[in-house]
PDB file of C-alpha atoms in Angstrom:
ATOM      1  CA  MET A  22      13.380  16.314 -14.554  1.00 98.00           C
ATOM      2  CA  ARG A  23       9.670  16.007 -15.303  1.00 98.00           C
ATOM      3  CA  ALA A  24       7.205  15.023 -12.602  1.00 98.00           C
ATOM      4  CA  ALA A  25       3.539  14.710 -11.799  1.00 98.00           C
ATOM      5  CA  THR A  26       2.836  18.046 -10.147  1.00 98.00           C
ATOM      6  CA  ILE A  27      -0.038  19.513  -8.142  1.00 97.00           C
ATOM      7  CA  ARG A  28      -1.040  22.933  -9.435  1.00 95.00           C
ATOM      8  CA  ASP A  29      -4.170  24.692  -8.137  1.00 92.00           C
ATOM      9  CA  GLY A  30      -5.851  21.409  -7.209  1.00 91.00           C
ATOM     10  CA  LYS A  31      -5.081  19.732 -10.533  1.00 95.00           C
ATOM     11  CA  ILE A  32      -2.470  17.180 -11.515  1.00 97.00           C
ATOM     12  CA  VAL A  33      -0.199  18.205 -14.394  1.00 98.00           C
ATOM     13  CA  VAL A  34       3.291  17.470 -15.717  1.00 98.00           C
ATOM     14  CA  ALA A  35       5.941  20.072 -14.894  1.00 98.00           C
ATOM     15  CA  GLU A  36       9.715  20.412 -14.815  1.00 98.00           C
ATOM     16  CA  HIS A  37      11.685  20.514 -11.555  1.00 97.00           C
ATOM     17  CA  PRO A  38      15.387  20.662 -10.684  1.00 97.00           C
ATOM     18  CA  ASP A  39      17.072  17.265 -10.686  1.00 97.00           C
ATOM     19  CA  PRO A  40      17.498  16.011  -7.112  1.00 96.00           C
ATOM     20  CA  VAL A  41      21.013  15.304  -5.830  1.00 96.00           C
ATOM     21  CA  PRO A  42      21.684  12.417  -3.430  1.00 97.00           C
ATOM     22  CA  GLY A  43      23.134  13.316  -0.060  1.00 96.00           C
ATOM     23  CA  ALA A  44      24.886  11.145   2.502  1.00 97.00           C
ATOM     24  CA  GLY A  45      23.321   7.687   2.632  1.00 96.00           C
ATOM     25  CA  GLN A  46      21.006   8.449  -0.279  1.00 97.00           C
ATOM     26  CA  VAL A  47      20.558   6.876  -3.684  1.00 98.00           C
ATOM     27  CA  LEU A  48      19.437   8.634  -6.851  1.00 98.00           C
ATOM     28  CA  VAL A  49      16.829   6.479  -8.596  1.00 98.00           C
ATOM     29  CA  ARG A  50      15.846   6.845 -12.226  1.00 98.00           C
ATOM     30  CA  VAL A  51      12.168   5.978 -11.864  1.00 98.00           C
ATOM     31  CA  HIS A  52      10.586   3.595 -14.356  1.00 98.00           C
ATOM     32  CA  ALA A  53       7.220   3.110 -12.648  1.00 98.00           C
ATOM     33  CA  ALA A  54       5.317   4.641  -9.730  1.00 98.00           C
ATOM     34  CA  GLY A  55       1.984   3.462  -8.349  1.00 97.00           C
ATOM     35  CA  LEU A  56      -1.033   5.604  -7.525  1.00 96.00           C
ATOM     36  CA  ASN A  57      -2.597   5.342  -4.078  1.00 93.00           C
ATOM     37  CA  GLY A  58      -5.400   6.891  -2.073  1.00 89.00           C
ATOM     38  CA  ALA A  59      -2.903   9.149  -0.308  1.00 90.00           C
ATOM     39  CA  ASP A  60      -2.038  10.744  -3.648  1.00 93.00           C
ATOM     40  CA  GLN A  61      -5.683  11.606  -4.271  1.00 92.00           C
ATOM     41  CA  ALA A  62      -5.927  13.079  -0.783  1.00 90.00           C
ATOM     42  CA  GLN A  63      -2.754  15.118  -1.316  1.00 93.00           C
ATOM     43  CA  LEU A  64      -4.159  16.413  -4.606  1.00 94.00           C
ATOM     44  CA  ILE A  65      -7.107  18.005  -2.811  1.00 90.00           C
ATOM     45  CA  GLY A  66      -4.978  19.339   0.029  1.00 89.00           C
ATOM     46  CA  LEU A  67      -5.829  16.794   2.734  1.00 87.00           C
ATOM     47  CA  TYR A  68      -2.639  14.734   3.126  1.00 86.00           C
ATOM     48  CA  PRO A  69       0.629  16.678   2.714  1.00 86.00           C
ATOM     49  CA  PRO A  70       4.040  15.064   3.265  1.00 88.00           C
ATOM     50  CA  PRO A  71       5.085  14.773   6.918  1.00 86.00           C
ATOM     51  CA  PRO A  72       6.776  17.874   8.361  1.00 85.00           C
ATOM     52  CA  GLY A  73      10.541  17.612   8.232  1.00 82.00           C
ATOM     53  CA  SER A  74      10.538  14.867   5.610  1.00 83.00           C
ATOM     54  CA  GLY A  75      12.296  17.058   3.059  1.00 84.00           C
ATOM     55  CA  VAL A  76       9.800  15.975   0.421  1.00 89.00           C
ATOM     56  CA  PRO A  77       8.322  18.664  -1.870  1.00 91.00           C
ATOM     57  CA  ASP A  78       4.610  19.061  -1.266  1.00 91.00           C
ATOM     58  CA  ASP A  79       3.728  19.485  -4.953  1.00 95.00           C
ATOM     59  CA  ILE A  80       5.024  16.112  -6.235  1.00 97.00           C
ATOM     60  CA  PRO A  81       2.926  13.137  -5.065  1.00 97.00           C
ATOM     61  CA  GLY A  82       3.873   9.482  -5.027  1.00 97.00           C
ATOM     62  CA  LEU A  83       4.430   7.060  -2.129  1.00 95.00           C
ATOM     63  CA  GLU A  84       6.152   4.289  -4.070  1.00 97.00           C
ATOM     64  CA  LEU A  85       8.537   3.890  -6.964  1.00 98.00           C
ATOM     65  CA  ALA A  86      10.698   1.422  -8.833  1.00 98.00           C
ATOM     66  CA  GLY A  87      13.568   1.946 -11.217  1.00 98.00           C
ATOM     67  CA  GLU A  88      17.337   1.697 -11.374  1.00 98.00           C
ATOM     68  CA  VAL A  89      20.140   3.302  -9.416  1.00 98.00           C
ATOM     69  CA  ALA A  90      21.450   6.319 -11.338  1.00 98.00           C
ATOM     70  CA  GLY A  91      23.815   7.667  -8.684  1.00 98.00           C
ATOM     71  CA  ILE A  92      24.889   7.212  -5.077  1.00 97.00           C
ATOM     72  CA  GLY A  93      25.673   9.661  -2.302  1.00 97.00           C
ATOM     73  CA  PRO A  94      28.507   9.488   0.225  1.00 97.00           C
ATOM     74  CA  GLY A  95      28.473   6.453   2.476  1.00 96.00           C
ATOM     75  CA  VAL A  96      26.184   4.256   0.380  1.00 97.00           C
ATOM     76  CA  THR A  97      27.419   0.661   0.412  1.00 94.00           C
ATOM     77  CA  GLY A  98      24.447  -1.561  -0.408  1.00 94.00           C
ATOM     78  CA  PHE A  99      23.712  -0.587  -4.025  1.00 96.00           C
ATOM     79  CA  ARG A 100      25.542   0.142  -7.252  1.00 96.00           C
ATOM     80  CA  VAL A 101      24.644   2.136 -10.339  1.00 98.00           C
ATOM     81  CA  GLY A 102      22.379   0.037 -12.549  1.00 97.00           C
ATOM     82  CA  ASP A 103      20.784  -2.028  -9.742  1.00 98.00           C
ATOM     83  CA  ARG A 104      17.012  -2.445  -9.990  1.00 98.00           C
ATOM     84  CA  VAL A 105      15.401  -1.100  -6.822  1.00 98.00           C
ATOM     85  CA  MET A 106      12.016  -0.175  -5.379  1.00 98.00           C
ATOM     86  CA  ALA A 107      10.916   1.716  -2.308  1.00 97.00           C
ATOM     87  CA  LEU A 108       8.155   3.077  -0.140  1.00 95.00           C
ATOM     88  CA  VAL A 109       8.767   6.839   0.162  1.00 95.00           C
ATOM     89  CA  ALA A 110       7.196   9.798   1.951  1.00 93.00           C
ATOM     90  CA  GLY A 111       6.352  11.504  -1.351  1.00 95.00           C
ATOM     91  CA  ALA A 112       7.766  12.735  -4.696  1.00 96.00           C
ATOM     92  CA  GLY A 113       7.816   9.237  -6.171  1.00 97.00           C
ATOM     93  CA  GLN A 114       5.948  10.210  -9.340  1.00 98.00           C
ATOM     94  CA  ALA A 115       8.953  11.833 -11.000  1.00 98.00           C
ATOM     95  CA  GLU A 116      11.649  10.854 -13.455  1.00 98.00           C
ATOM     96  CA  LEU A 117      14.254  11.046 -10.668  1.00 98.00           C
ATOM     97  CA  ALA A 118      14.006  10.599  -6.911  1.00 98.00           C
ATOM     98  CA  VAL A 119      16.410  10.445  -3.982  1.00 97.00           C
ATOM     99  CA  VAL A 120      15.820   7.670  -1.448  1.00 97.00           C
ATOM    100  CA  ASN A 121      17.701   6.695   1.683  1.00 97.00           C
ATOM    101  CA  GLU A 122      19.384   3.395   0.913  1.00 97.00           C
ATOM    102  CA  ARG A 123      17.847   1.811   4.018  1.00 97.00           C
ATOM    103  CA  GLN A 124      14.387   2.213   2.487  1.00 96.00           C
ATOM    104  CA  LEU A 125      15.311   0.524  -0.785  1.00 98.00           C
ATOM    105  CA  MET A 126      14.550  -3.072  -1.661  1.00 98.00           C
ATOM    106  CA  PRO A 127      15.996  -5.071  -4.558  1.00 97.00           C
ATOM    107  CA  VAL A 128      13.548  -5.974  -7.319  1.00 97.00           C
ATOM    108  CA  PRO A 129      13.287  -9.751  -7.812  1.00 96.00           C
ATOM    109  CA  GLU A 130      14.070 -10.906 -11.342  1.00 94.00           C
ATOM    110  CA  SER A 131      10.572 -12.372 -11.599  1.00 94.00           C
ATOM    111  CA  LEU A 132       8.919  -8.989 -10.962  1.00 96.00           C
ATOM    112  CA  ASP A 133       8.659  -7.115 -14.237  1.00 95.00           C
ATOM    113  CA  SER A 134       8.150  -3.409 -14.774  1.00 95.00           C
ATOM    114  CA  PRO A 135       5.704  -1.679 -14.348  1.00 97.00           C
ATOM    115  CA  GLN A 136       4.403  -4.160 -11.754  1.00 96.00           C
ATOM    116  CA  ASP A 137       7.427  -3.367  -9.589  1.00 97.00           C
ATOM    117  CA  GLY A 138       6.246   0.227  -9.270  1.00 97.00           C
ATOM    118  CA  ALA A 139       2.958  -1.004  -7.831  1.00 96.00           C
ATOM    119  CA  PHE A 140       4.536  -3.275  -5.212  1.00 97.00           C
ATOM    120  CA  PRO A 141       6.144  -1.310  -2.343  1.00 97.00           C
ATOM    121  CA  GLU A 142       3.255   0.660  -0.842  1.00 95.00           C
ATOM    122  CA  VAL A 143       0.495  -1.922  -0.919  1.00 94.00           C
ATOM    123  CA  PHE A 144       2.557  -4.959   0.043  1.00 97.00           C
ATOM    124  CA  SER A 145       4.358  -3.081   2.825  1.00 97.00           C
ATOM    125  CA  THR A 146       1.033  -1.750   4.096  1.00 96.00           C
ATOM    126  CA  ALA A 147      -0.659  -5.139   3.913  1.00 97.00           C
ATOM    127  CA  TYR A 148       2.238  -6.967   5.563  1.00 97.00           C
ATOM    128  CA  ASP A 149       2.473  -4.494   8.432  1.00 97.00           C
ATOM    129  CA  ALA A 150      -1.295  -4.397   8.971  1.00 97.00           C
ATOM    130  CA  LEU A 151      -1.744  -8.172   8.942  1.00 98.00           C
ATOM    131  CA  PHE A 152       1.283  -9.377  10.847  1.00 98.00           C
ATOM    132  CA  ASN A 153       2.700  -6.498  12.905  1.00 97.00           C
ATOM    133  CA  GLN A 154      -0.603  -4.865  13.863  1.00 97.00           C
ATOM    134  CA  GLY A 155      -3.146  -7.675  13.454  1.00 97.00           C
ATOM    135  CA  ARG A 156      -0.881 -10.538  14.612  1.00 97.00           C
ATOM    136  CA  LEU A 157      -2.370 -12.815  11.953  1.00 98.00           C
ATOM    137  CA  GLN A 158      -1.380 -16.475  12.212  1.00 97.00           C
ATOM    138  CA  ALA A 159      -1.926 -19.658  10.240  1.00 97.00           C
ATOM    139  CA  GLY A 160      -5.453 -20.927  10.828  1.00 97.00           C
ATOM    140  CA  ASP A 161      -6.886 -17.509  11.687  1.00 98.00           C
ATOM    141  CA  HIS A 162      -9.985 -16.261   9.872  1.00 98.00           C
ATOM    142  CA  LEU A 163      -9.313 -12.925   8.166  1.00 98.00           C
ATOM    143  CA  LEU A 164     -11.895 -10.541   6.721  1.00 97.00           C
ATOM    144  CA  VAL A 165     -10.659  -8.005   4.146  1.00 96.00           C
ATOM    145  CA  HIS A 166     -13.056  -5.175   3.355  1.00 93.00           C
ATOM    146  CA  GLY A 167     -12.743  -3.571  -0.077  1.00 89.00           C
ATOM    147  CA  ALA A 168     -10.495  -6.347  -1.302  1.00 92.00           C
ATOM    148  CA  ALA A 169     -10.375  -5.487  -5.018  1.00 91.00           C
ATOM    149  CA  GLY A 170      -7.948  -2.577  -4.581  1.00 89.00           C
ATOM    150  CA  GLY A 171      -4.191  -2.664  -4.245  1.00 90.00           C
ATOM    151  CA  VAL A 172      -3.888  -3.224  -0.489  1.00 93.00           C
ATOM    152  CA  GLY A 173      -6.818  -5.633  -0.541  1.00 94.00           C
ATOM    153  CA  THR A 174      -5.393  -7.868  -3.262  1.00 95.00           C
ATOM    154  CA  ALA A 175      -2.004  -7.838  -1.516  1.00 96.00           C
ATOM    155  CA  ALA A 176      -3.556  -8.734   1.841  1.00 97.00           C
ATOM    156  CA  VAL A 177      -5.569 -11.623   0.421  1.00 97.00           C
ATOM    157  CA  GLN A 178      -2.452 -13.158  -1.101  1.00 97.00           C
ATOM    158  CA  LEU A 179      -0.213 -12.689   1.944  1.00 97.00           C
ATOM    159  CA  ALA A 180      -2.801 -14.136   4.305  1.00 98.00           C
ATOM    160  CA  ALA A 181      -3.516 -17.126   2.082  1.00 97.00           C
ATOM    161  CA  ALA A 182       0.214 -17.765   1.727  1.00 95.00           C
ATOM    162  CA  VAL A 183       0.628 -18.248   5.494  1.00 95.00           C
ATOM    163  CA  GLY A 184      -2.376 -20.543   5.810  1.00 97.00           C
ATOM    164  CA  ALA A 185      -5.041 -18.140   7.044  1.00 98.00           C
ATOM    165  CA  ARG A 186      -8.661 -18.530   5.938  1.00 98.00           C
ATOM    166  CA  VAL A 187      -9.626 -15.410   4.001  1.00 98.00           C
ATOM    167  CA  THR A 188     -13.045 -13.867   3.431  1.00 97.00           C
ATOM    168  CA  ALA A 189     -13.152 -10.753   1.248  1.00 96.00           C
ATOM    169  CA  THR A 190     -15.883  -8.228   0.546  1.00 95.00           C
ATOM    170  CA  VAL A 191     -16.029  -6.853  -3.006  1.00 93.00           C
ATOM    171  CA  ARG A 192     -18.737  -4.425  -4.068  1.00 90.00           C
ATOM    172  CA  ASN A 193     -18.348  -4.859  -7.838  1.00 91.00           C
ATOM    173  CA  PRO A 194     -19.772  -8.262  -8.887  1.00 92.00           C
ATOM    174  CA  GLY A 195     -17.539  -8.252 -11.949  1.00 91.00           C
ATOM    175  CA  ALA A 196     -14.423  -8.172  -9.783  1.00 91.00           C
ATOM    176  CA  ARG A 197     -15.294 -10.985  -7.412  1.00 94.00           C
ATOM    177  CA  SER A 198     -13.950 -13.906  -9.433  1.00 95.00           C
ATOM    178  CA  ALA A 199     -10.546 -12.239  -9.823  1.00 94.00           C
ATOM    179  CA  VAL A 200     -10.262 -11.681  -6.064  1.00 95.00           C
ATOM    180  CA  ALA A 201     -11.406 -15.241  -5.389  1.00 97.00           C
ATOM    181  CA  ALA A 202      -8.600 -16.486  -7.623  1.00 96.00           C
ATOM    182  CA  LEU A 203      -6.110 -14.863  -5.238  1.00 96.00           C
ATOM    183  CA  GLY A 204      -7.205 -17.130  -2.404  1.00 95.00           C
ATOM    184  CA  ALA A 205     -10.323 -15.647  -0.812  1.00 97.00           C
ATOM    185  CA  HIS A 206     -13.945 -16.590  -0.302  1.00 96.00           C
ATOM    186  CA  VAL A 207     -15.586 -13.508  -1.808  1.00 96.00           C
ATOM    187  CA  ILE A 208     -18.913 -12.067  -0.672  1.00 94.00           C
ATOM    188  CA  ALA A 209     -20.960  -8.912  -1.123  1.00 93.00           C
ATOM    189  CA  PRO A 210     -20.302  -6.208   1.495  1.00 91.00           C
ATOM    190  CA  ASP A 211     -23.728  -6.613   3.118  1.00 88.00           C
ATOM    191  CA  ASP A 212     -23.177 -10.311   3.821  1.00 80.00           C
ATOM    192  CA  PHE A 213     -20.033 -10.274   5.934  1.00 90.00           C
ATOM    193  CA  ILE A 214     -21.516 -10.551   9.434  1.00 88.00           C
ATOM    194  CA  SER A 215     -22.963 -13.978   8.677  1.00 88.00           C
ATOM    195  CA  GLY A 216     -19.553 -15.265   7.607  1.00 89.00           C
ATOM    196  CA  GLY A 217     -17.874 -14.653  10.956  1.00 90.00           C
ATOM    197  CA  PRO A 218     -16.528 -14.841  13.519  1.00 96.00           C
ATOM    198  CA  TYR A 219     -13.256 -13.322  12.316  1.00 97.00           C
ATOM    199  CA  ASP A 220      -9.968 -13.266  14.168  1.00 98.00           C
ATOM    200  CA  VAL A 221      -8.679 -10.261  12.213  1.00 98.00           C
ATOM    201  CA  ILE A 222     -10.551  -7.667  10.154  1.00 96.00           C
ATOM    202  CA  LEU A 223      -8.642  -5.440   7.750  1.00 95.00           C
ATOM    203  CA  GLU A 224     -10.787  -2.333   7.436  1.00 87.00           C
ATOM    204  CA  LEU A 225     -10.240  -0.493   4.152  1.00 84.00           C
ATOM    205  CA  VAL A 226     -13.634   1.241   3.994  1.00 78.00           C
ATOM    206  CA  GLY A 227     -13.952   3.056   7.310  1.00 69.00           C
ATOM    207  CA  GLY A 228     -16.543   4.290   9.760  1.00 70.00           C
ATOM    208  CA  PRO A 229     -19.751   2.703   8.436  1.00 79.00           C
ATOM    209  CA  ASN A 230     -18.330  -0.796   8.947  1.00 77.00           C
ATOM    210  CA  ILE A 231     -16.816  -0.520  12.416  1.00 80.00           C
ATOM    211  CA  ALA A 232     -19.848  -1.319  14.581  1.00 83.00           C
ATOM    212  CA  THR A 233     -20.701  -4.399  12.545  1.00 87.00           C
ATOM    213  CA  ASP A 234     -17.034  -5.388  12.361  1.00 88.00           C
ATOM    214  CA  LEU A 235     -17.010  -5.475  16.144  1.00 88.00           C
ATOM    215  CA  GLN A 236     -20.118  -7.655  16.263  1.00 90.00           C
ATOM    216  CA  SER A 237     -18.438 -10.058  13.804  1.00 93.00           C
ATOM    217  CA  LEU A 238     -15.203 -10.545  15.750  1.00 95.00           C
ATOM    218  CA  ALA A 239     -14.147 -13.684  17.523  1.00 96.00           C
ATOM    219  CA  VAL A 240     -13.118 -13.368  21.165  1.00 95.00           C
ATOM    220  CA  GLY A 241      -9.720 -11.709  21.206  1.00 95.00           C
ATOM    221  CA  GLY A 242     -10.193 -10.453  17.647  1.00 96.00           C
ATOM    222  CA  ARG A 243      -8.406  -7.465  16.122  1.00 96.00           C
ATOM    223  CA  ILE A 244      -9.681  -4.755  13.774  1.00 93.00           C
ATOM    224  CA  VAL A 245      -6.948  -2.937  11.832  1.00 94.00           C
ATOM    225  CA  VAL A 246      -8.115   0.316  10.245  1.00 91.00           C
ATOM    226  CA  ILE A 247      -6.234   1.515   7.167  1.00 89.00           C
ATOM    227  CA  GLY A 248      -8.830   3.144   4.916  1.00 74.00           C
ATOM    228  CA  VAL A 249     -11.530   5.637   5.829  1.00 70.00           C
ATOM    229  CA  GLY A 250     -12.844   6.566   2.397  1.00 67.00           C
ATOM    230  CA  GLY A 251     -16.327   5.448   3.399  1.00 68.00           C
ATOM    231  CA  GLY A 252     -16.449   7.728   6.447  1.00 64.00           C
ATOM    232  CA  PHE A 253     -14.322   9.029   9.309  1.00 68.00           C
ATOM    233  CA  SER A 254     -16.695   8.411  12.238  1.00 75.00           C
ATOM    234  CA  ALA A 255     -18.253   5.358  13.867  1.00 74.00           C
ATOM    235  CA  ASP A 256     -20.668   4.642  16.733  1.00 78.00           C
ATOM    236  CA  LEU A 257     -19.421   1.802  18.919  1.00 78.00           C
ATOM    237  CA  ASN A 258     -21.061  -0.363  21.527  1.00 77.00           C
ATOM    238  CA  LEU A 259     -18.271  -0.672  24.081  1.00 80.00           C
ATOM    239  CA  ILE A 260     -19.934  -3.731  25.583  1.00 79.00           C
ATOM    240  CA  ASP A 261     -19.141  -5.565  22.337  1.00 81.00           C
ATOM    241  CA  LEU A 262     -15.520  -4.443  22.656  1.00 83.00           C
ATOM    242  CA  VAL A 263     -15.275  -5.566  26.281  1.00 88.00           C
ATOM    243  CA  TYR A 264     -17.181  -8.834  25.826  1.00 84.00           C
ATOM    244  CA  ARG A 265     -14.965  -9.906  22.942  1.00 88.00           C
ATOM    245  CA  ARG A 266     -11.749  -8.664  24.562  1.00 91.00           C
ATOM    246  CA  ALA A 267     -11.192  -7.043  21.184  1.00 88.00           C
ATOM    247  CA  SER A 268      -8.822  -4.367  19.968  1.00 91.00           C
ATOM    248  CA  ILE A 269      -9.101  -1.695  17.293  1.00 90.00           C
ATOM    249  CA  VAL A 270      -5.889  -0.221  15.919  1.00 91.00           C
ATOM    250  CA  GLY A 271      -5.333   2.433  13.292  1.00 88.00           C
ATOM    251  CA  THR A 272      -2.160   2.514  11.241  1.00 87.00           C
ATOM    252  CA  ASN A 273      -0.366   4.310   8.432  1.00 87.00           C
ATOM    253  CA  LEU A 274       3.164   4.212   7.039  1.00 90.00           C
ATOM    254  CA  ARG A 275       3.778   7.680   5.641  1.00 87.00           C
ATOM    255  CA  THR A 276       4.453   9.402   8.944  1.00 87.00           C
ATOM    256  CA  ARG A 277       6.773   6.735  10.359  1.00 91.00           C
ATOM    257  CA  SER A 278      10.443   7.352  11.028  1.00 90.00           C
ATOM    258  CA  LEU A 279      13.248   6.247   8.742  1.00 91.00           C
ATOM    259  CA  GLU A 280      14.148   3.523  11.232  1.00 94.00           C
ATOM    260  CA  GLU A 281      10.618   2.124  11.246  1.00 94.00           C
ATOM    261  CA  LYS A 282      10.407   2.180   7.458  1.00 94.00           C
ATOM    262  CA  ALA A 283      13.809   0.529   7.145  1.00 95.00           C
ATOM    263  CA  LEU A 284      12.739  -2.252   9.517  1.00 96.00           C
ATOM    264  CA  LEU A 285       9.559  -2.835   7.537  1.00 97.00           C
ATOM    265  CA  ALA A 286      11.531  -2.953   4.282  1.00 97.00           C
ATOM    266  CA  ARG A 287      13.716  -5.707   5.760  1.00 98.00           C
ATOM    267  CA  GLN A 288      10.614  -7.632   6.881  1.00 98.00           C
ATOM    268  CA  VAL A 289       9.122  -7.428   3.398  1.00 98.00           C
ATOM    269  CA  GLU A 290      12.447  -8.510   1.877  1.00 97.00           C
ATOM    270  CA  ARG A 291      12.639 -11.494   4.192  1.00 97.00           C
ATOM    271  CA  HIS A 292       9.035 -12.657   4.188  1.00 97.00           C
ATOM    272  CA  VAL A 293       7.391 -11.419   0.981  1.00 97.00           C
ATOM    273  CA  LEU A 294       9.997 -11.178  -1.773  1.00 97.00           C
ATOM    274  CA  PRO A 295      10.770 -14.929  -1.667  1.00 96.00           C
ATOM    275  CA  ALA A 296       7.071 -15.590  -2.335  1.00 95.00           C
ATOM    276  CA  VAL A 297       7.221 -13.145  -5.259  1.00 96.00           C
ATOM    277  CA  SER A 298      10.282 -14.905  -6.661  1.00 95.00           C
ATOM    278  CA  ALA A 299       8.552 -18.272  -6.313  1.00 93.00           C
ATOM    279  CA  GLY A 300       5.442 -17.040  -8.124  1.00 91.00           C
ATOM    280  CA  ARG A 301       3.156 -17.493  -5.104  1.00 92.00           C
ATOM    281  CA  VAL A 302       2.452 -13.754  -4.889  1.00 93.00           C
ATOM    282  CA  HIS A 303       1.948 -11.357  -7.779  1.00 93.00           C
ATOM    283  CA  VAL A 304       0.975  -7.731  -8.322  1.00 94.00           C
ATOM    284  CA  PRO A 305      -2.433  -7.290 -10.005  1.00 92.00           C
ATOM    285  CA  LEU A 306      -2.231  -4.329 -12.364  1.00 94.00           C
ATOM    286  CA  ALA A 307      -5.383  -2.532 -13.479  1.00 93.00           C
ATOM    287  CA  ALA A 308      -3.707  -0.135 -15.938  1.00 95.00           C
ATOM    288  CA  ALA A 309      -0.458   1.664 -16.728  1.00 97.00           C
ATOM    289  CA  TYR A 310      -0.319   5.237 -18.026  1.00 98.00           C
ATOM    290  CA  PRO A 311       2.676   7.185 -19.345  1.00 98.00           C
ATOM    291  CA  LEU A 312       3.534  10.305 -17.381  1.00 98.00           C
ATOM    292  CA  ASP A 313       2.017  12.560 -20.044  1.00 98.00           C
ATOM    293  CA  GLN A 314      -1.364  10.954 -19.268  1.00 98.00           C
ATOM    294  CA  VAL A 315      -1.147  11.562 -15.522  1.00 98.00           C
ATOM    295  CA  ALA A 316      -4.512  13.366 -15.410  1.00 97.00           C
ATOM    296  CA  GLU A 317      -6.190  10.366 -17.036  1.00 97.00           C
ATOM    297  CA  ALA A 318      -4.467   8.045 -14.575  1.00 97.00           C
ATOM    298  CA  TYR A 319      -5.766  10.013 -11.591  1.00 97.00           C
ATOM    299  CA  ALA A 320      -9.270  10.129 -13.077  1.00 96.00           C
ATOM    300  CA  SER A 321      -9.228   6.371 -13.584  1.00 95.00           C
ATOM    301  CA  PHE A 322      -8.116   5.844 -10.003  1.00 93.00           C
ATOM    302  CA  ALA A 323     -10.864   8.104  -8.679  1.00 91.00           C
ATOM    303  CA  ALA A 324     -13.512   6.287 -10.725  1.00 89.00           C
ATOM    304  CA  GLY A 325     -12.959   3.053  -8.780  1.00 80.00           C
ATOM    305  CA  GLY A 326     -14.203  -0.358  -9.826  1.00 78.00           C
ATOM    306  CA  LYS A 327     -10.723  -1.573 -10.708  1.00 82.00           C
ATOM    307  CA  ILE A 328      -8.889  -4.750  -9.708  1.00 89.00           C
ATOM    308  CA  GLY A 329      -5.370  -4.033  -8.553  1.00 87.00           C
ATOM    309  CA  LYS A 330      -3.163  -0.999  -9.075  1.00 94.00           C
ATOM    310  CA  ILE A 331      -2.854   1.921 -11.486  1.00 96.00           C
ATOM    311  CA  VAL A 332       0.726   2.852 -12.343  1.00 97.00           C
ATOM    312  CA  LEU A 333       2.538   5.729 -14.031  1.00 98.00           C
ATOM    313  CA  THR A 334       5.404   4.818 -16.335  1.00 98.00           C
ATOM    314  CA  PHE A 335       8.446   6.953 -17.200  1.00 97.00           C
TER     315      PHE A 335
END
């Protein structure tokens, strides 16, 4: 098979042995695979696959969509030809991938390719951050920092769908109307403190925002940290934390166990896929690149300023 491959700090296309599904695994012929910040970090040596995951460290990719090409012993939930998608620990940006069947989700008929390849990582991340970690409820006021990217656009839609009030910061003025159309009141990043208080803040930028996030929280508010591209460190006034009875939680999906990922896949199936099928939630796509243009795809991702996801097609 051919795959996006890390060689000496660069992303290229190379050939690898075809993977073979083991017990409980499904062989997926990949049609589309989204790019994410973790892939960029892996490219420069900062975010390898979790130890013991069995994932090769030279093929990036945390999400994929395609069709079942083969099944291993004991698989009962899928048949050859089924359209499937999954959040994986790595190696998703390849023509073939093996995935434990418990991590797979069916692709709704309304979700076309290559949008399906851009769905699993960002919608799973957004769902878990908002509802499992942030305990978001109808009527809550949510702030999403950096809302023009994949997780941001997913979070805005999921929160609006459950009846939360959503404020979103978007740095690029040209992207603000598109994010507003997803269900958010959109503001410049410097203006967010005046729009509070917020019950939940989804932090996709990192350290520079944390102190002001805390000042903007409602009593009992929650800050959920996913992205740290803007900086790893923050100075906090613990009096603000105590006074507001607030909590700050950090989260990621890549290092979670199979059981945790399987549970999250079932939650997304139950609570998000029906909204996709009904047309209430969609996957904003910035651009799609064929595998042979993988270097251009990574450069476009790194350049920023996009609305939605960048996807590789196979």
